[in-house]
Amino acid sequence: MNELCLLSQLSEGEIGIVNAINVTGSMRRRLQDLGLIRETEIKCLFRNVKGNLGAYNIRDAVIALRNSDTSRIEVIRKKNGA
Amino acid sequence: MGRDNMGLTLSSTGTNIAKKDLFEYNALKQREEILIGLAGNPNVGKSTLFNNLTGMHQHTGNWPGKTISSAIGRIKYGEKQYLLADLPGTYSLLTHSKEEDVARDFICFSGAKKIIVVCDATCLERNLNLCLQIIEMTDNVCVCVNLIDEAERKGIEIDFDKLSVELGVEVVSVIARQKKSAKLLSELSELSVSQKKIQIKYPSVIEECIDVLKDSFIKYNFNFSERWLAVNLLTCREEITEKIKTYYNIDLMQDKQVVTALKMTDKIIERYGQTSESIIDKVARTFVKKAEEISGKTVVKKQNKENTVLDKILTGKITGRILMVGLLLVVFWLTIKGANLPSELLSKTFIAGEKYIDIFLDKLNVPEIFKNMLICGVYRVLTWVISVMLPPMAIFFPLFTLLEDSGYLPRIAFNMDNFFRKCNSCGKQALTISMGFGCNAAGVTGTRIIDSDRERLISILTNSFVPCNGRFPMMISVISIFFATSMAISDVISALIMTALICFGIFMTFIVSKILSETWLKGESSSFALELPPFRKPQIGKVIIRSVFDRTLFVLLRAMAVAAPAGLIIWLMVNIKVDSVSLFSLCADFLDPFASFIGLDGVILIAFILGFPANEIVVPLTIMGYTCSGELQQVSDMETLKYIFTSNGWTAVTAICFLVFTLMHWPCSTTCITIYKETKSKKWTFLGFVIPTLCGMILCFLINTVYKILTAV
């Protein structure tokens, strides 16, 4: 079963498929430049000590994003092995 | 906030920058050489390729944002001369930050004969996004896929012929780090205009708008395609018309045909039930999807090797912090340990040389006073600069460059983001701090990678809290002179002191950033996306050669250029007497009461003031000030040096205050000028000068006072 959650809620190693991007303005553009649009597959690689900054694999590049932004991106969490 | 405060907004400085570039472009166009631009995503090896092609030594590093303004170099191939521009990395033509603006303007408006889009083979799909945007804009494009060796190791295979067919432009593959770019050069020489380049197909609403718009600009004969301009008028109308006004002196909004067409497009957009926001989304989506499609056809990933082990160690809770401080410690220890012996050897050699210069000048019958002036004033300060500064620089710079090359710096930014978030500033500030280690002026320019103006100002104002090239060896030398003893672990102690000082400087950066973001630069921490590049094995041989010859010698020559006149000034001040008291002692005595208030003395303060153009000379000038007025003539080793300091009243507290003041005082003249250039505001330049100075003075005062109270009790 796949479930809806926020990108910030993915744990290390989990994969999510972008469902909705509720970020606006220049950050939305920036994410689009990086190839983050609806239906993009994103993997959470690791997080920083406090867990409020995550490193994600977006189209083969490793990008660090703050939770304040990733909590506004909805993803469909892929179950491991799925 | 007043207008002054918004010194960084596009409205007040954007056109200035553009106009400056416009003149530069016009100058470039008038040359006979053919202008070519190297564009691409950040950190794909544009600078490495540039250096390789031009034989120049543009500084490279493994982190996004290393190149902040374009460098231009010359290549000769066959009969033709080319001018090659190395542009800052950009993710897209719809820009967000200052450095990207430079790249975008060049790509769109410089009139370059060819744009080479450099792509990273390890993440081609993302890179294709920008590629497609540039191809859409102009016909003169060639794609250069770099880092194919790295991709091979990762099990990624790319079908270049197919890629060339798909894009409809020439595609070359290179390994920029190796000298295998001859192929690219031959491609360059052809400069053929591609006829069958890919046509991007937008959703029908946008296509309809393009059809309405595009005919109205054919008459202008722009360098870029009509389709591209039409789409830009839909997505960022104000910006693009402003740019065209600047570069072409054409106001599209005065063109009735264009205005009418634009009104029609508004109706089309409305009919489709879209908004300007959703149109931007659709355009962006079109490019991303197309890139995905092409990459799907041309890239084969044989295995999915994803290695995050090293990252997890470097960013781990305990390991990350230990490694961060540990690396600093090791770098400083190596520097201090390694610099001692060569420093002594150098100064002994120079002292021996003094006799010969003396004899030589005697033979030329140079009057005694000039001889004295040259030897005691110029020669001694010059040789001091070399023997005190050269060894630590020659060891520290290569070590630091190795760190830069490996890709560790963005991980530091990743680890420290939490602190920056708490200070309401940008996580990328860690990168500009790292640049500050190299040179504060470069650090200040480097803040262009920060999107938000508010956060950018914070990092500009706090950049000089980390010691640069010039101040760093100065601190090392004082630590080695004053705290190094004959004990075996003294080097370790020195390294610990140095590490503690650096950490303290960074701590002050946080404090001041926090204060600024609560007062003059109030605001919340904004969004940011930081790319963490893959680790690369540094090219050790190259790094050593490059950092010694380019960086070390550059800094040393600059220091020497300032040291010679400064030495002369000190000598004159010592020898010009007013009522049998030298001008130097007059000044020193005048500054002394204030200086002793903050734990220093008049001589040190004079050295700091004269060191404004280059901090490197502060220690040599201080020694000069002490020895010139005293009877001590020659200094050969650390013990004598320590004796000079202690006999002039230095205590451990003086040394600590000296170190703290070195860490925090006015930025050097180059940095001040750069702050003014970047902010275009006297107010912020003034604050950039005053904030670190005040911090340093207050702290030195506190240290001194606390010490006095403690010893009095």
Short mmCIF file of N, CA, C and O in Angstrom, two decimals, chain B residues 279-351:
data_model
loop_
_atom_site.label_atom_id
_atom_site.label_comp_id
_atom_site.label_asym_id
_atom_site.label_seq_id
_atom_site.Cartn_x
_atom_site.Cartn_y
_atom_site.Cartn_z
N ILE B 279 0.99 29.12 -16.02
CA ILE B 279 1.73 29.10 -17.29
C ILE B 279 3.22 28.85 -17.00
O ILE B 279 3.87 28.05 -17.67
N ILE B 280 3.74 29.53 -15.98
CA ILE B 280 5.15 29.32 -15.61
C ILE B 280 5.37 27.86 -15.27
O ILE B 280 6.33 27.23 -15.73
N ASP B 281 4.48 27.29 -14.47
CA ASP B 281 4.56 25.87 -14.11
C ASP B 281 4.60 25.00 -15.36
O ASP B 281 5.38 24.06 -15.45
N LYS B 282 3.73 25.32 -16.31
CA LYS B 282 3.63 24.50 -17.51
C LYS B 282 4.91 24.57 -18.33
O LYS B 282 5.35 23.55 -18.86
N VAL B 283 5.48 25.78 -18.43
CA VAL B 283 6.73 25.93 -19.19
C VAL B 283 7.83 25.10 -18.52
O VAL B 283 8.52 24.31 -19.18
N ALA B 284 7.96 25.27 -17.20
CA ALA B 284 9.00 24.53 -16.48
C ALA B 284 8.80 23.03 -16.66
O ALA B 284 9.74 22.28 -16.91
N ARG B 285 7.55 22.60 -16.56
CA ARG B 285 7.23 21.19 -16.68
C ARG B 285 7.59 20.64 -18.06
O ARG B 285 8.10 19.54 -18.19
N THR B 286 7.34 21.46 -19.07
CA THR B 286 7.65 21.03 -20.44
C THR B 286 9.12 20.67 -20.57
O THR B 286 9.48 19.64 -21.13
N PHE B 287 9.98 21.56 -20.04
CA PHE B 287 11.42 21.32 -20.16
C PHE B 287 11.85 20.10 -19.35
O PHE B 287 12.61 19.26 -19.82
N VAL B 288 11.35 20.01 -18.11
CA VAL B 288 11.74 18.88 -17.26
C VAL B 288 11.32 17.57 -17.89
O VAL B 288 12.08 16.60 -17.95
N LYS B 289 10.09 17.55 -18.43
CA LYS B 289 9.57 16.32 -19.03
C LYS B 289 10.36 15.94 -20.27
O LYS B 289 10.65 14.77 -20.51
N LYS B 290 10.70 16.95 -21.09
CA LYS B 290 11.46 16.68 -22.30
C LYS B 290 12.84 16.13 -21.94
O LYS B 290 13.33 15.18 -22.56
N ALA B 291 13.45 16.74 -20.92
CA ALA B 291 14.77 16.27 -20.47
C ALA B 291 14.67 14.82 -20.01
O ALA B 291 15.53 13.99 -20.32
N GLU B 292 13.58 14.53 -19.31
CA GLU B 292 13.36 13.17 -18.82
C GLU B 292 13.25 12.20 -19.99
O GLU B 292 13.86 11.14 -20.00
N GLU B 293 12.51 12.63 -20.98
CA GLU B 293 12.29 11.77 -22.16
C GLU B 293 13.60 11.49 -22.89
O GLU B 293 13.93 10.34 -23.19
N ILE B 294 14.38 12.57 -23.14
CA ILE B 294 15.63 12.39 -23.87
C ILE B 294 16.60 11.54 -23.07
O ILE B 294 17.26 10.64 -23.60
N SER B 295 16.68 11.83 -21.78
CA SER B 295 17.59 11.06 -20.94
C SER B 295 17.19 9.59 -20.92
O SER B 295 18.04 8.70 -20.93
N GLY B 296 15.88 9.34 -20.92
CA GLY B 296 15.40 7.96 -20.95
C GLY B 296 15.85 7.23 -22.20
O GLY B 296 16.11 6.02 -22.18
N LYS B 297 15.97 7.98 -23.31
CA LYS B 297 16.35 7.34 -24.57
C LYS B 297 17.86 7.15 -24.70
O LYS B 297 18.32 6.32 -25.48
N THR B 298 18.64 8.01 -24.00
CA THR B 298 20.07 8.01 -24.28
C THR B 298 20.95 7.53 -23.13
O THR B 298 22.12 7.25 -23.32
N VAL B 299 20.40 7.48 -21.92
CA VAL B 299 21.23 7.10 -20.77
C VAL B 299 20.82 5.72 -20.27
O VAL B 299 19.64 5.44 -20.09
N VAL B 300 21.82 4.86 -20.08
CA VAL B 300 21.55 3.55 -19.51
C VAL B 300 22.30 3.43 -18.19
O VAL B 300 23.51 3.65 -18.14
N LYS B 301 21.55 3.14 -17.15
CA LYS B 301 22.20 2.93 -15.85
C LYS B 301 22.32 1.44 -15.63
O LYS B 301 21.32 0.76 -15.46
N LYS B 302 23.55 0.94 -15.69
CA LYS B 302 23.73 -0.50 -15.59
C LYS B 302 23.49 -0.99 -14.16
O LYS B 302 22.88 -1.99 -13.93
N GLN B 303 24.04 -0.27 -13.22
CA GLN B 303 23.73 -0.64 -11.84
C GLN B 303 23.49 0.64 -11.05
O GLN B 303 23.98 1.69 -11.43
N ASN B 304 22.76 0.49 -9.99
CA ASN B 304 22.49 1.68 -9.20
C ASN B 304 23.40 1.71 -7.99
O ASN B 304 23.10 1.17 -6.95
N LYS B 305 24.56 2.29 -8.20
CA LYS B 305 25.51 2.36 -7.08
C LYS B 305 25.28 3.67 -6.36
O LYS B 305 25.61 4.74 -6.86
N GLU B 306 24.74 3.57 -5.19
CA GLU B 306 24.48 4.78 -4.43
C GLU B 306 25.29 4.68 -3.15
O GLU B 306 25.11 3.75 -2.37
N ASN B 307 26.23 5.57 -3.00
CA ASN B 307 27.08 5.44 -1.82
C ASN B 307 26.89 6.61 -0.87
O ASN B 307 27.31 7.72 -1.15
N THR B 308 26.22 6.34 0.22
CA THR B 308 26.02 7.42 1.18
C THR B 308 26.77 7.15 2.48
O THR B 308 26.59 7.87 3.45
N VAL B 309 27.61 6.10 2.47
CA VAL B 309 28.33 5.75 3.71
C VAL B 309 29.19 6.92 4.19
O VAL B 309 29.10 7.37 5.33
N LEU B 310 30.01 7.43 3.26
CA LEU B 310 30.91 8.52 3.62
C LEU B 310 30.11 9.75 4.07
O LEU B 310 30.46 10.41 5.05
N ASP B 311 29.03 10.03 3.36
CA ASP B 311 28.19 11.16 3.72
C ASP B 311 27.62 11.00 5.12
O ASP B 311 27.56 11.95 5.89
N LYS B 312 27.20 9.78 5.42
CA LYS B 312 26.58 9.55 6.73
C LYS B 312 27.61 9.74 7.84
O LYS B 312 27.27 10.22 8.91
N ILE B 313 28.87 9.37 7.56
CA ILE B 313 29.91 9.58 8.58
C ILE B 313 30.19 11.08 8.72
O ILE B 313 30.24 11.62 9.81
N LEU B 314 30.32 11.75 7.58
CA LEU B 314 30.70 13.17 7.60
C LEU B 314 29.60 14.06 8.15
O LEU B 314 29.87 15.17 8.60
N THR B 315 28.36 13.59 8.08
CA THR B 315 27.27 14.44 8.58
C THR B 315 26.63 13.84 9.82
O THR B 315 25.62 14.33 10.30
N GLY B 316 27.22 12.77 10.34
CA GLY B 316 26.67 12.12 11.53
C GLY B 316 26.72 13.01 12.75
O GLY B 316 27.46 13.99 12.80
N LYS B 317 25.92 12.63 13.74
CA LYS B 317 25.78 13.47 14.92
C LYS B 317 27.12 13.67 15.63
O LYS B 317 27.52 14.80 15.89
N ILE B 318 27.79 12.57 15.95
CA ILE B 318 29.05 12.68 16.67
C ILE B 318 30.22 12.75 15.69
O ILE B 318 31.03 13.66 15.73
N THR B 319 30.24 11.79 14.75
CA THR B 319 31.35 11.71 13.81
C THR B 319 31.52 13.00 13.01
O THR B 319 32.64 13.44 12.79
N GLY B 320 30.40 13.58 12.60
CA GLY B 320 30.47 14.78 11.78
C GLY B 320 31.17 15.91 12.48
O GLY B 320 32.04 16.58 11.92
N ARG B 321 30.81 16.10 13.76
CA ARG B 321 31.41 17.21 14.51
C ARG B 321 32.87 16.95 14.82
O ARG B 321 33.72 17.83 14.70
N ILE B 322 33.16 15.71 15.24
CA ILE B 322 34.55 15.37 15.56
C ILE B 322 35.43 15.58 14.34
O ILE B 322 36.50 16.18 14.42
N LEU B 323 34.92 15.11 13.19
CA LEU B 323 35.71 15.23 11.97
C LEU B 323 35.94 16.68 11.58
O LEU B 323 37.02 17.06 11.13
N MET B 324 34.89 17.51 11.78
CA MET B 324 34.99 18.91 11.38
C MET B 324 36.10 19.61 12.17
O MET B 324 36.99 20.23 11.60
N VAL B 325 36.03 19.47 13.50
CA VAL B 325 37.04 20.11 14.36
C VAL B 325 38.39 19.41 14.17
O VAL B 325 39.43 20.06 14.09
N GLY B 326 38.34 18.08 14.05
CA GLY B 326 39.57 17.30 13.89
C GLY B 326 40.34 17.71 12.65
O GLY B 326 41.56 17.88 12.68
N LEU B 327 39.62 17.90 11.55
CA LEU B 327 40.28 18.29 10.31
C LEU B 327 40.97 19.64 10.45
O LEU B 327 42.10 19.82 10.02
N LEU B 328 40.25 20.58 11.07
CA LEU B 328 40.84 21.90 11.31
C LEU B 328 42.13 21.75 12.10
O LEU B 328 43.17 22.31 11.76
N LEU B 329 42.04 20.95 13.17
CA LEU B 329 43.16 20.74 14.06
C LEU B 329 44.36 20.16 13.30
O LEU B 329 45.48 20.65 13.42
N VAL B 330 44.08 19.14 12.50
CA VAL B 330 45.16 18.48 11.76
C VAL B 330 45.80 19.46 10.77
O VAL B 330 47.02 19.56 10.67
N VAL B 331 44.94 20.22 10.07
CA VAL B 331 45.47 21.17 9.09
C VAL B 331 46.37 22.20 9.78
O VAL B 331 47.48 22.48 9.33
N PHE B 332 45.92 22.72 10.92
CA PHE B 332 46.72 23.73 11.62
C PHE B 332 48.00 23.13 12.18
O PHE B 332 49.05 23.74 12.14
N TRP B 333 47.86 21.91 12.72
CA TRP B 333 49.04 21.27 13.30
C TRP B 333 50.11 21.07 12.23
O TRP B 333 51.28 21.41 12.42
N LEU B 334 49.69 20.55 11.09
CA LEU B 334 50.63 20.34 9.98
C LEU B 334 51.28 21.66 9.58
O LEU B 334 52.48 21.73 9.33
N THR B 335 50.46 22.72 9.53
CA THR B 335 50.97 24.02 9.12
C THR B 335 52.01 24.53 10.11
O THR B 335 53.11 24.95 9.72
N ILE B 336 51.66 24.48 11.39
CA ILE B 336 52.56 25.01 12.40
C ILE B 336 53.83 24.18 12.48
O ILE B 336 54.95 24.71 12.47
N LYS B 337 53.63 22.86 12.53
CA LYS B 337 54.76 21.94 12.63
C LYS B 337 55.70 22.13 11.43
O LYS B 337 56.92 22.21 11.58
N GLY B 338 55.10 22.20 10.27
CA GLY B 338 55.92 22.26 9.06
C GLY B 338 56.57 23.61 8.83
O GLY B 338 57.59 23.71 8.17
N ALA B 339 55.96 24.67 9.37
CA ALA B 339 56.43 26.01 9.01
C ALA B 339 57.62 26.47 9.86
O ALA B 339 58.37 27.33 9.43
N ASN B 340 57.76 25.90 11.05
CA ASN B 340 58.80 26.37 11.96
C ASN B 340 60.20 26.38 11.36
O ASN B 340 60.86 27.41 11.32
N LEU B 341 60.61 25.21 10.89
CA LEU B 341 61.98 25.07 10.42
C LEU B 341 62.28 25.95 9.21
O LEU B 341 63.24 26.72 9.23
N PRO B 342 61.45 25.87 8.15
CA PRO B 342 61.73 26.73 6.98
C PRO B 342 61.74 28.21 7.34
O PRO B 342 62.54 28.98 6.79
N SER B 343 60.87 28.61 8.28
CA SER B 343 60.84 30.01 8.71
C SER B 343 62.19 30.43 9.24
O SER B 343 62.73 31.48 8.87
N GLU B 344 62.76 29.59 10.10
CA GLU B 344 64.05 29.92 10.70
C GLU B 344 65.16 29.95 9.66
O GLU B 344 65.99 30.85 9.65
N LEU B 345 65.12 28.93 8.78
CA LEU B 345 66.14 28.87 7.73
C LEU B 345 66.09 30.11 6.87
O LEU B 345 67.12 30.72 6.57
N LEU B 346 64.87 30.50 6.49
CA LEU B 346 64.71 31.66 5.63
C LEU B 346 65.25 32.91 6.30
O LEU B 346 66.01 33.68 5.70
N SER B 347 64.89 33.10 7.58
CA SER B 347 65.32 34.35 8.21
C SER B 347 66.83 34.36 8.39
O SER B 347 67.47 35.40 8.27
N LYS B 348 67.44 33.18 8.65
CA LYS B 348 68.90 33.13 8.76
C LYS B 348 69.56 33.50 7.43
O LYS B 348 70.54 34.23 7.39
N THR B 349 68.97 32.97 6.34
CA THR B 349 69.51 33.27 5.03
C THR B 349 69.44 34.77 4.74
O THR B 349 70.38 35.37 4.23
N PHE B 350 68.28 35.34 5.08
CA PHE B 350 68.11 36.77 4.80
C PHE B 350 69.07 37.63 5.62
O PHE B 350 69.55 38.65 5.15
N ILE B 351 69.31 37.20 6.86
CA ILE B 351 70.24 37.97 7.69
C ILE B 351 71.64 37.90 7.11
O ILE B 351 72.35 38.91 7.05
#
